[in-house]
């Protein structure tokens, strides 16, 4: 995201909508964003005059208390007090690029980090995260993302919607005092922010850093709730807030809710562009999983998208309805699994069964959902491409059969681990197996009836 934003701003600053292929053109475009700095200070990793900006490092306003930072990984976004689990400050021989990566990660992705340590504007609150959903070109004949083609695609797409710089761009250029943050209305929609006061210095051949706090967020955008015009961010249509992954993962339920549920606006860069009908694409969803004063790591999911789906309309009305039908099939078989396993916990007594007994089935249900999660999108693409009802019916039957096999497998794994009095276990296991099979048979019954009619 950083490289795309920077390239868009640079090319727009010199009025170019094509992609230069030479170093001098890119250098001139980048310098057009920093015309007030003939010495290129904003592009230097280390600037000895702290009253001047350095790369992703705003000028030192003076009078601040600075804390040493020994290594790039000490600037890491991870919040942890368990140094035995996730070690920090181990990058004792860093290269300059390690500091660059750390600065980009921190300044453009970080959330709230405690008193006077504010997060970025492009997320809905300090405990949120900056989410990205996008389509990316895949290498021909594979599902591997082509990073260069992805960058160029996003860059060209965004440049077609630009007509000149529309506000402040690189926020590390400007003095950062202790007053209110910058008004969001003053910023170009593609602005690159800095959320922390950081300065790098060099002693001999070793680079170190210092950090300081601030009395306010760099950008005064709390009311925006993360809705800053970020072209990768899903935004709620009525609440006008950006999506927060929280402690979830990119399950198919989350993606379906965002892409097909109707409540969220699909990000601009997740929409197929003209001319991509014959191109292999990958749907990418990424974010840091964050909670209250903790992080759960980087979450990423890649979903290959067939050419036929791009051509037919990835977000048309048919995929929306089919997605709901696929989820209904998943839920129906899961219900059969739940009802079967809960009977073991209830010692085979259906009248006795209640919430505590259903809860005993949850680990198996989670394992079932994890397994079927990998089947969801291939099934969605397959059904959405069906041309006749007969094809659709066959696809659905095969999918339900596969779901039933997964449910039976998870039933077998979980049944012996569910507590049950030994006196009642034979009855409980017999009735639970019967309940599972009855539930599966009920879901498959329409297909069996069709077989009888065809016979």
PDB file of C-alpha atoms in Angstrom, residues 236-438:
ATOM      1  CA  UNK A 236     -19.871   0.225   5.972  1.00  0.00           C
ATOM      2  CA  UNK A 237     -22.589   1.756   3.792  1.00  0.00           C
ATOM      3  CA  UNK A 238     -24.710   3.220   6.599  1.00  0.00           C
ATOM      4  CA  UNK A 239     -22.315   3.552   9.541  1.00  0.00           C
ATOM      5  CA  UNK A 240     -19.539   4.953   7.306  1.00  0.00           C
ATOM      6  CA  UNK A 241     -16.781   3.180   9.215  1.00  0.00           C
ATOM      7  CA  UNK A 242     -13.874   1.116   7.948  1.00  0.00           C
ATOM      8  CA  UNK A 243     -13.805  -2.608   8.636  1.00  0.00           C
ATOM      9  CA  UNK A 244     -12.103  -3.957  11.758  1.00  0.00           C
ATOM     10  CA  UNK A 245     -10.808  -7.526  11.583  1.00  0.00           C
ATOM     11  CA  UNK A 246     -10.311  -7.622  15.357  1.00  0.00           C
ATOM     12  CA  UNK A 247      -9.302 -11.052  16.629  1.00  0.00           C
ATOM     13  CA  UNK A 248     -10.962 -12.868  13.712  1.00  0.00           C
ATOM     14  CA  UNK A 249      -9.314 -14.491  10.738  1.00  0.00           C
ATOM     15  CA  UNK A 250     -10.255 -14.088   7.086  1.00  0.00           C
ATOM     16  CA  UNK A 251     -12.803 -16.911   7.119  1.00  0.00           C
ATOM     17  CA  UNK A 252     -15.220 -17.319   4.262  1.00  0.00           C
ATOM     18  CA  UNK A 253     -17.992 -15.992   6.524  1.00  0.00           C
ATOM     19  CA  UNK A 254     -16.090 -12.732   7.013  1.00  0.00           C
ATOM     20  CA  UNK A 255     -15.327 -12.354   3.315  1.00  0.00           C
ATOM     21  CA  UNK A 256     -18.885 -13.172   2.251  1.00  0.00           C
ATOM     22  CA  UNK A 257     -20.228 -10.622   4.715  1.00  0.00           C
ATOM     23  CA  UNK A 258     -17.953  -7.944   3.284  1.00  0.00           C
ATOM     24  CA  UNK A 259     -18.227  -8.807  -0.404  1.00  0.00           C
ATOM     25  CA  UNK A 260     -21.735 -10.207  -0.781  1.00  0.00           C
ATOM     26  CA  UNK A 261     -23.672  -9.238   2.345  1.00  0.00           C
ATOM     27  CA  UNK A 262     -24.795  -5.862   1.005  1.00  0.00           C
ATOM     28  CA  UNK A 263     -23.838  -3.827   4.092  1.00  0.00           C
ATOM     29  CA  UNK A 264     -20.264  -3.047   3.069  1.00  0.00           C
ATOM     30  CA  UNK A 265     -18.926  -1.161   0.068  1.00  0.00           C
ATOM     31  CA  UNK A 266     -16.491  -3.325  -1.861  1.00  0.00           C
ATOM     32  CA  UNK A 267     -13.124  -1.513  -1.987  1.00  0.00           C
ATOM     33  CA  UNK A 268     -12.295   0.122  -5.309  1.00  0.00           C
ATOM     34  CA  UNK A 269      -9.191  -1.997  -5.819  1.00  0.00           C
ATOM     35  CA  UNK A 270     -11.131  -5.212  -5.198  1.00  0.00           C
ATOM     36  CA  UNK A 271     -13.296  -4.545  -8.267  1.00  0.00           C
ATOM     37  CA  UNK A 272     -12.316  -6.048 -11.630  1.00  0.00           C
ATOM     38  CA  UNK A 273     -10.964  -3.435 -14.017  1.00  0.00           C
ATOM     39  CA  UNK A 274     -11.580  -3.145 -17.779  1.00  0.00           C
ATOM     40  CA  UNK A 275      -9.496  -5.613 -19.742  1.00  0.00           C
ATOM     41  CA  UNK A 276      -9.099  -8.103 -16.896  1.00  0.00           C
ATOM     42  CA  UNK A 277     -11.728 -10.541 -18.151  1.00  0.00           C
ATOM     43  CA  UNK A 278      -9.082 -12.901 -19.490  1.00  0.00           C
ATOM     44  CA  UNK A 279      -6.543 -12.431 -16.704  1.00  0.00           C
ATOM     45  CA  UNK A 280      -5.932 -14.834 -13.816  1.00  0.00           C
ATOM     46  CA  UNK A 281      -6.640 -12.925 -10.596  1.00  0.00           C
ATOM     47  CA  UNK A 282      -6.299 -13.539  -6.873  1.00  0.00           C
ATOM     48  CA  UNK A 283      -8.510 -11.999  -4.207  1.00  0.00           C
ATOM     49  CA  UNK A 284      -6.273 -10.863  -1.333  1.00  0.00           C
ATOM     50  CA  UNK A 285      -7.419 -10.030   2.205  1.00  0.00           C
ATOM     51  CA  UNK A 286      -4.847  -8.846   4.756  1.00  0.00           C
ATOM     52  CA  UNK A 287      -4.742  -7.104   8.125  1.00  0.00           C
ATOM     53  CA  UNK A 288      -3.119  -7.265  11.526  1.00  0.00           C
ATOM     54  CA  UNK A 289      -5.402  -8.951  14.041  1.00  0.00           C
ATOM     55  CA  UNK A 290      -5.660  -6.566  16.960  1.00  0.00           C
ATOM     56  CA  UNK A 291      -7.585  -6.434  20.221  1.00  0.00           C
ATOM     57  CA  UNK A 292      -7.547  -4.285  23.332  1.00  0.00           C
ATOM     58  CA  UNK A 293      -3.836  -3.738  24.068  1.00  0.00           C
ATOM     59  CA  UNK A 294      -2.762  -6.842  22.145  1.00  0.00           C
ATOM     60  CA  UNK A 295      -1.997  -8.076  18.660  1.00  0.00           C
ATOM     61  CA  UNK A 296      -2.552 -11.568  17.281  1.00  0.00           C
ATOM     62  CA  UNK A 297      -0.266 -11.334  14.295  1.00  0.00           C
ATOM     63  CA  UNK A 298      -0.627 -10.785  10.573  1.00  0.00           C
ATOM     64  CA  UNK A 299      -3.662 -12.366   8.912  1.00  0.00           C
ATOM     65  CA  UNK A 300      -3.628 -13.037   5.188  1.00  0.00           C
ATOM     66  CA  UNK A 301      -5.772 -15.016   2.791  1.00  0.00           C
ATOM     67  CA  UNK A 302      -5.490 -15.534  -0.959  1.00  0.00           C
ATOM     68  CA  UNK A 303      -8.482 -16.759  -2.958  1.00  0.00           C
ATOM     69  CA  UNK A 304      -7.872 -17.658  -6.635  1.00  0.00           C
ATOM     70  CA  UNK A 305     -10.587 -16.244  -8.903  1.00  0.00           C
ATOM     71  CA  UNK A 306     -11.287 -18.092 -12.177  1.00  0.00           C
ATOM     72  CA  UNK A 307     -11.308 -16.092 -15.385  1.00  0.00           C
ATOM     73  CA  UNK A 308     -14.922 -17.116 -15.965  1.00  0.00           C
ATOM     74  CA  UNK A 309     -15.993 -15.428 -12.730  1.00  0.00           C
ATOM     75  CA  UNK A 310     -14.250 -12.189 -13.635  1.00  0.00           C
ATOM     76  CA  UNK A 311     -15.923 -12.210 -17.037  1.00  0.00           C
ATOM     77  CA  UNK A 312     -19.354 -13.115 -15.687  1.00  0.00           C
ATOM     78  CA  UNK A 313     -19.277 -10.531 -12.907  1.00  0.00           C
ATOM     79  CA  UNK A 314     -17.492 -11.263  -9.663  1.00  0.00           C
ATOM     80  CA  UNK A 315     -19.917  -9.207  -7.574  1.00  0.00           C
ATOM     81  CA  UNK A 316     -23.087  -9.613  -9.627  1.00  0.00           C
ATOM     82  CA  UNK A 317     -26.475 -10.735  -8.342  1.00  0.00           C
ATOM     83  CA  UNK A 318     -25.887 -14.427  -9.067  1.00  0.00           C
ATOM     84  CA  UNK A 319     -22.768 -14.839  -6.877  1.00  0.00           C
ATOM     85  CA  UNK A 320     -24.588 -13.024  -4.060  1.00  0.00           C
ATOM     86  CA  UNK A 321     -27.508 -15.478  -4.102  1.00  0.00           C
ATOM     87  CA  UNK A 322     -25.271 -18.515  -4.632  1.00  0.00           C
ATOM     88  CA  UNK A 323     -23.048 -17.542  -1.691  1.00  0.00           C
ATOM     89  CA  UNK A 324     -26.085 -17.608   0.598  1.00  0.00           C
ATOM     90  CA  UNK A 325     -27.117 -21.031  -0.721  1.00  0.00           C
ATOM     91  CA  UNK A 326     -23.646 -22.515  -0.223  1.00  0.00           C
ATOM     92  CA  UNK A 327     -23.606 -21.233   3.350  1.00  0.00           C
ATOM     93  CA  UNK A 328     -27.039 -22.757   3.996  1.00  0.00           C
ATOM     94  CA  UNK A 329     -25.719 -26.167   2.915  1.00  0.00           C
ATOM     95  CA  UNK A 330     -22.718 -25.821   5.234  1.00  0.00           C
ATOM     96  CA  UNK A 331     -24.956 -24.831   8.134  1.00  0.00           C
ATOM     97  CA  UNK A 332     -27.398 -27.678   7.545  1.00  0.00           C
ATOM     98  CA  UNK A 333     -24.727 -30.384   7.788  1.00  0.00           C
ATOM     99  CA  UNK A 334     -23.160 -28.637  10.774  1.00  0.00           C
ATOM    100  CA  UNK A 335     -26.507 -28.756  12.564  1.00  0.00           C
ATOM    101  CA  UNK A 336     -26.615 -32.516  12.061  1.00  0.00           C
ATOM    102  CA  UNK A 337     -23.111 -32.783  13.556  1.00  0.00           C
ATOM    103  CA  UNK A 338     -24.076 -30.608  16.522  1.00  0.00           C
ATOM    104  CA  UNK A 339     -27.273 -32.518  17.245  1.00  0.00           C
ATOM    105  CA  UNK A 340     -25.477 -35.843  17.094  1.00  0.00           C
ATOM    106  CA  UNK A 341     -22.591 -34.985  19.412  1.00  0.00           C
ATOM    107  CA  UNK A 342     -24.765 -33.144  21.925  1.00  0.00           C
ATOM    108  CA  UNK A 343     -26.691 -36.368  22.508  1.00  0.00           C
ATOM    109  CA  UNK A 344     -23.535 -38.034  23.831  1.00  0.00           C
ATOM    110  CA  UNK A 345     -23.125 -35.256  26.385  1.00  0.00           C
ATOM    111  CA  UNK A 346     -26.802 -35.676  27.305  1.00  0.00           C
ATOM    112  CA  UNK A 347     -26.271 -39.431  27.799  1.00  0.00           C
ATOM    113  CA  UNK A 348     -28.618 -40.188  24.914  1.00  0.00           C
ATOM    114  CA  UNK A 349     -31.569 -38.421  26.554  1.00  0.00           C
ATOM    115  CA  UNK A 350     -33.080 -36.029  23.994  1.00  0.00           C
ATOM    116  CA  UNK A 351     -35.300 -34.341  26.586  1.00  0.00           C
ATOM    117  CA  UNK A 352     -32.307 -33.652  28.807  1.00  0.00           C
ATOM    118  CA  UNK A 353     -30.311 -31.938  26.078  1.00  0.00           C
ATOM    119  CA  UNK A 354     -29.590 -28.217  26.618  1.00  0.00           C
ATOM    120  CA  UNK A 355     -26.963 -25.503  26.126  1.00  0.00           C
ATOM    121  CA  UNK A 356     -24.209 -27.228  28.126  1.00  0.00           C
ATOM    122  CA  UNK A 357     -24.612 -30.345  26.003  1.00  0.00           C
ATOM    123  CA  UNK A 358     -24.577 -28.405  22.717  1.00  0.00           C
ATOM    124  CA  UNK A 359     -21.413 -26.651  23.927  1.00  0.00           C
ATOM    125  CA  UNK A 360     -19.618 -30.016  24.030  1.00  0.00           C
ATOM    126  CA  UNK A 361     -19.973 -30.179  20.250  1.00  0.00           C
ATOM    127  CA  UNK A 362     -18.251 -26.828  19.652  1.00  0.00           C
ATOM    128  CA  UNK A 363     -14.675 -28.123  19.124  1.00  0.00           C
ATOM    129  CA  UNK A 364     -15.911 -30.510  16.442  1.00  0.00           C
ATOM    130  CA  UNK A 365     -18.005 -27.772  14.866  1.00  0.00           C
ATOM    131  CA  UNK A 366     -14.946 -25.501  14.766  1.00  0.00           C
ATOM    132  CA  UNK A 367     -12.897 -28.250  13.118  1.00  0.00           C
ATOM    133  CA  UNK A 368     -15.703 -28.833  10.606  1.00  0.00           C
ATOM    134  CA  UNK A 369     -15.874 -25.135   9.735  1.00  0.00           C
ATOM    135  CA  UNK A 370     -12.116 -24.948   9.363  1.00  0.00           C
ATOM    136  CA  UNK A 371     -12.202 -27.832   6.901  1.00  0.00           C
ATOM    137  CA  UNK A 372     -15.125 -26.551   4.832  1.00  0.00           C
ATOM    138  CA  UNK A 373     -13.674 -23.038   4.776  1.00  0.00           C
ATOM    139  CA  UNK A 374     -11.250 -24.190   2.073  1.00  0.00           C
ATOM    140  CA  UNK A 375     -14.125 -25.606   0.007  1.00  0.00           C
ATOM    141  CA  UNK A 376     -16.376 -22.547   0.071  1.00  0.00           C
ATOM    142  CA  UNK A 377     -14.987 -20.350  -2.697  1.00  0.00           C
ATOM    143  CA  UNK A 378     -14.253 -23.143  -5.201  1.00  0.00           C
ATOM    144  CA  UNK A 379     -17.864 -24.250  -4.701  1.00  0.00           C
ATOM    145  CA  UNK A 380     -19.137 -20.683  -5.063  1.00  0.00           C
ATOM    146  CA  UNK A 381     -17.270 -20.165  -8.332  1.00  0.00           C
ATOM    147  CA  UNK A 382     -18.431 -23.556  -9.616  1.00  0.00           C
ATOM    148  CA  UNK A 383     -22.119 -22.987  -8.906  1.00  0.00           C
ATOM    149  CA  UNK A 384     -22.080 -19.390 -10.103  1.00  0.00           C
ATOM    150  CA  UNK A 385     -20.785 -20.603 -13.482  1.00  0.00           C
ATOM    151  CA  UNK A 386     -23.516 -23.254 -13.869  1.00  0.00           C
ATOM    152  CA  UNK A 387     -25.550 -22.724 -17.036  1.00  0.00           C
ATOM    153  CA  UNK A 388     -28.452 -25.156 -16.493  1.00  0.00           C
ATOM    154  CA  UNK A 389     -30.357 -26.389 -13.431  1.00  0.00           C
ATOM    155  CA  UNK A 390     -29.162 -29.971 -13.929  1.00  0.00           C
ATOM    156  CA  UNK A 391     -25.540 -28.877 -13.574  1.00  0.00           C
ATOM    157  CA  UNK A 392     -26.380 -26.860 -10.475  1.00  0.00           C
ATOM    158  CA  UNK A 393     -28.202 -29.785  -8.873  1.00  0.00           C
ATOM    159  CA  UNK A 394     -25.300 -32.167  -9.491  1.00  0.00           C
ATOM    160  CA  UNK A 395     -22.806 -29.678  -8.058  1.00  0.00           C
ATOM    161  CA  UNK A 396     -24.880 -29.166  -4.935  1.00  0.00           C
ATOM    162  CA  UNK A 397     -25.302 -32.880  -4.349  1.00  0.00           C
ATOM    163  CA  UNK A 398     -21.572 -33.535  -4.663  1.00  0.00           C
ATOM    164  CA  UNK A 399     -20.827 -30.656  -2.300  1.00  0.00           C
ATOM    165  CA  UNK A 400     -23.285 -31.907   0.324  1.00  0.00           C
ATOM    166  CA  UNK A 401     -21.791 -35.378   0.061  1.00  0.00           C
ATOM    167  CA  UNK A 402     -18.326 -33.920   0.700  1.00  0.00           C
ATOM    168  CA  UNK A 403     -19.659 -31.943   3.677  1.00  0.00           C
ATOM    169  CA  UNK A 404     -21.270 -35.076   5.102  1.00  0.00           C
ATOM    170  CA  UNK A 405     -17.947 -36.933   4.884  1.00  0.00           C
ATOM    171  CA  UNK A 406     -16.239 -34.146   6.832  1.00  0.00           C
ATOM    172  CA  UNK A 407     -19.009 -34.161   9.447  1.00  0.00           C
ATOM    173  CA  UNK A 408     -18.705 -37.933   9.913  1.00  0.00           C
ATOM    174  CA  UNK A 409     -14.959 -37.653  10.281  1.00  0.00           C
ATOM    175  CA  UNK A 410     -15.210 -34.949  12.937  1.00  0.00           C
ATOM    176  CA  UNK A 411     -17.943 -36.942  14.690  1.00  0.00           C
ATOM    177  CA  UNK A 412     -15.664 -39.967  14.924  1.00  0.00           C
ATOM    178  CA  UNK A 413     -12.795 -37.880  16.263  1.00  0.00           C
ATOM    179  CA  UNK A 414     -14.854 -36.030  18.862  1.00  0.00           C
ATOM    180  CA  UNK A 415     -17.348 -38.631  20.102  1.00  0.00           C
ATOM    181  CA  UNK A 416     -15.004 -40.594  22.377  1.00  0.00           C
ATOM    182  CA  UNK A 417     -13.725 -37.402  24.040  1.00  0.00           C
ATOM    183  CA  UNK A 418     -17.150 -36.121  25.119  1.00  0.00           C
ATOM    184  CA  UNK A 419     -17.843 -37.009  28.784  1.00  0.00           C
ATOM    185  CA  UNK A 420     -20.670 -39.478  29.363  1.00  0.00           C
ATOM    186  CA  UNK A 421     -21.462 -41.895  32.188  1.00  0.00           C
ATOM    187  CA  UNK A 422     -20.169 -45.346  31.220  1.00  0.00           C
ATOM    188  CA  UNK A 423     -23.559 -46.878  32.008  1.00  0.00           C
ATOM    189  CA  UNK A 424     -25.249 -44.713  29.358  1.00  0.00           C
ATOM    190  CA  UNK A 425     -22.469 -44.451  26.773  1.00  0.00           C
ATOM    191  CA  UNK A 426     -23.607 -47.353  24.532  1.00  0.00           C
ATOM    192  CA  UNK A 427     -27.082 -45.828  24.313  1.00  0.00           C
ATOM    193  CA  UNK A 428     -25.700 -42.305  23.876  1.00  0.00           C
ATOM    194  CA  UNK A 429     -23.320 -43.248  21.067  1.00  0.00           C
ATOM    195  CA  UNK A 430     -25.959 -45.252  19.207  1.00  0.00           C
ATOM    196  CA  UNK A 431     -28.516 -42.459  19.405  1.00  0.00           C
ATOM    197  CA  UNK A 432     -25.978 -39.784  18.554  1.00  0.00           C
ATOM    198  CA  UNK A 433     -24.841 -41.643  15.442  1.00  0.00           C
ATOM    199  CA  UNK A 434     -28.466 -42.094  14.451  1.00  0.00           C
ATOM    200  CA  UNK A 435     -29.129 -38.371  14.956  1.00  0.00           C
ATOM    201  CA  UNK A 436     -26.162 -37.471  12.760  1.00  0.00           C
ATOM    202  CA  UNK A 437     -27.232 -39.775   9.966  1.00  0.00           C
ATOM    203  CA  UNK A 438     -30.851 -38.655  10.182  1.00  0.00           C
TER     204      UNK A 438
END
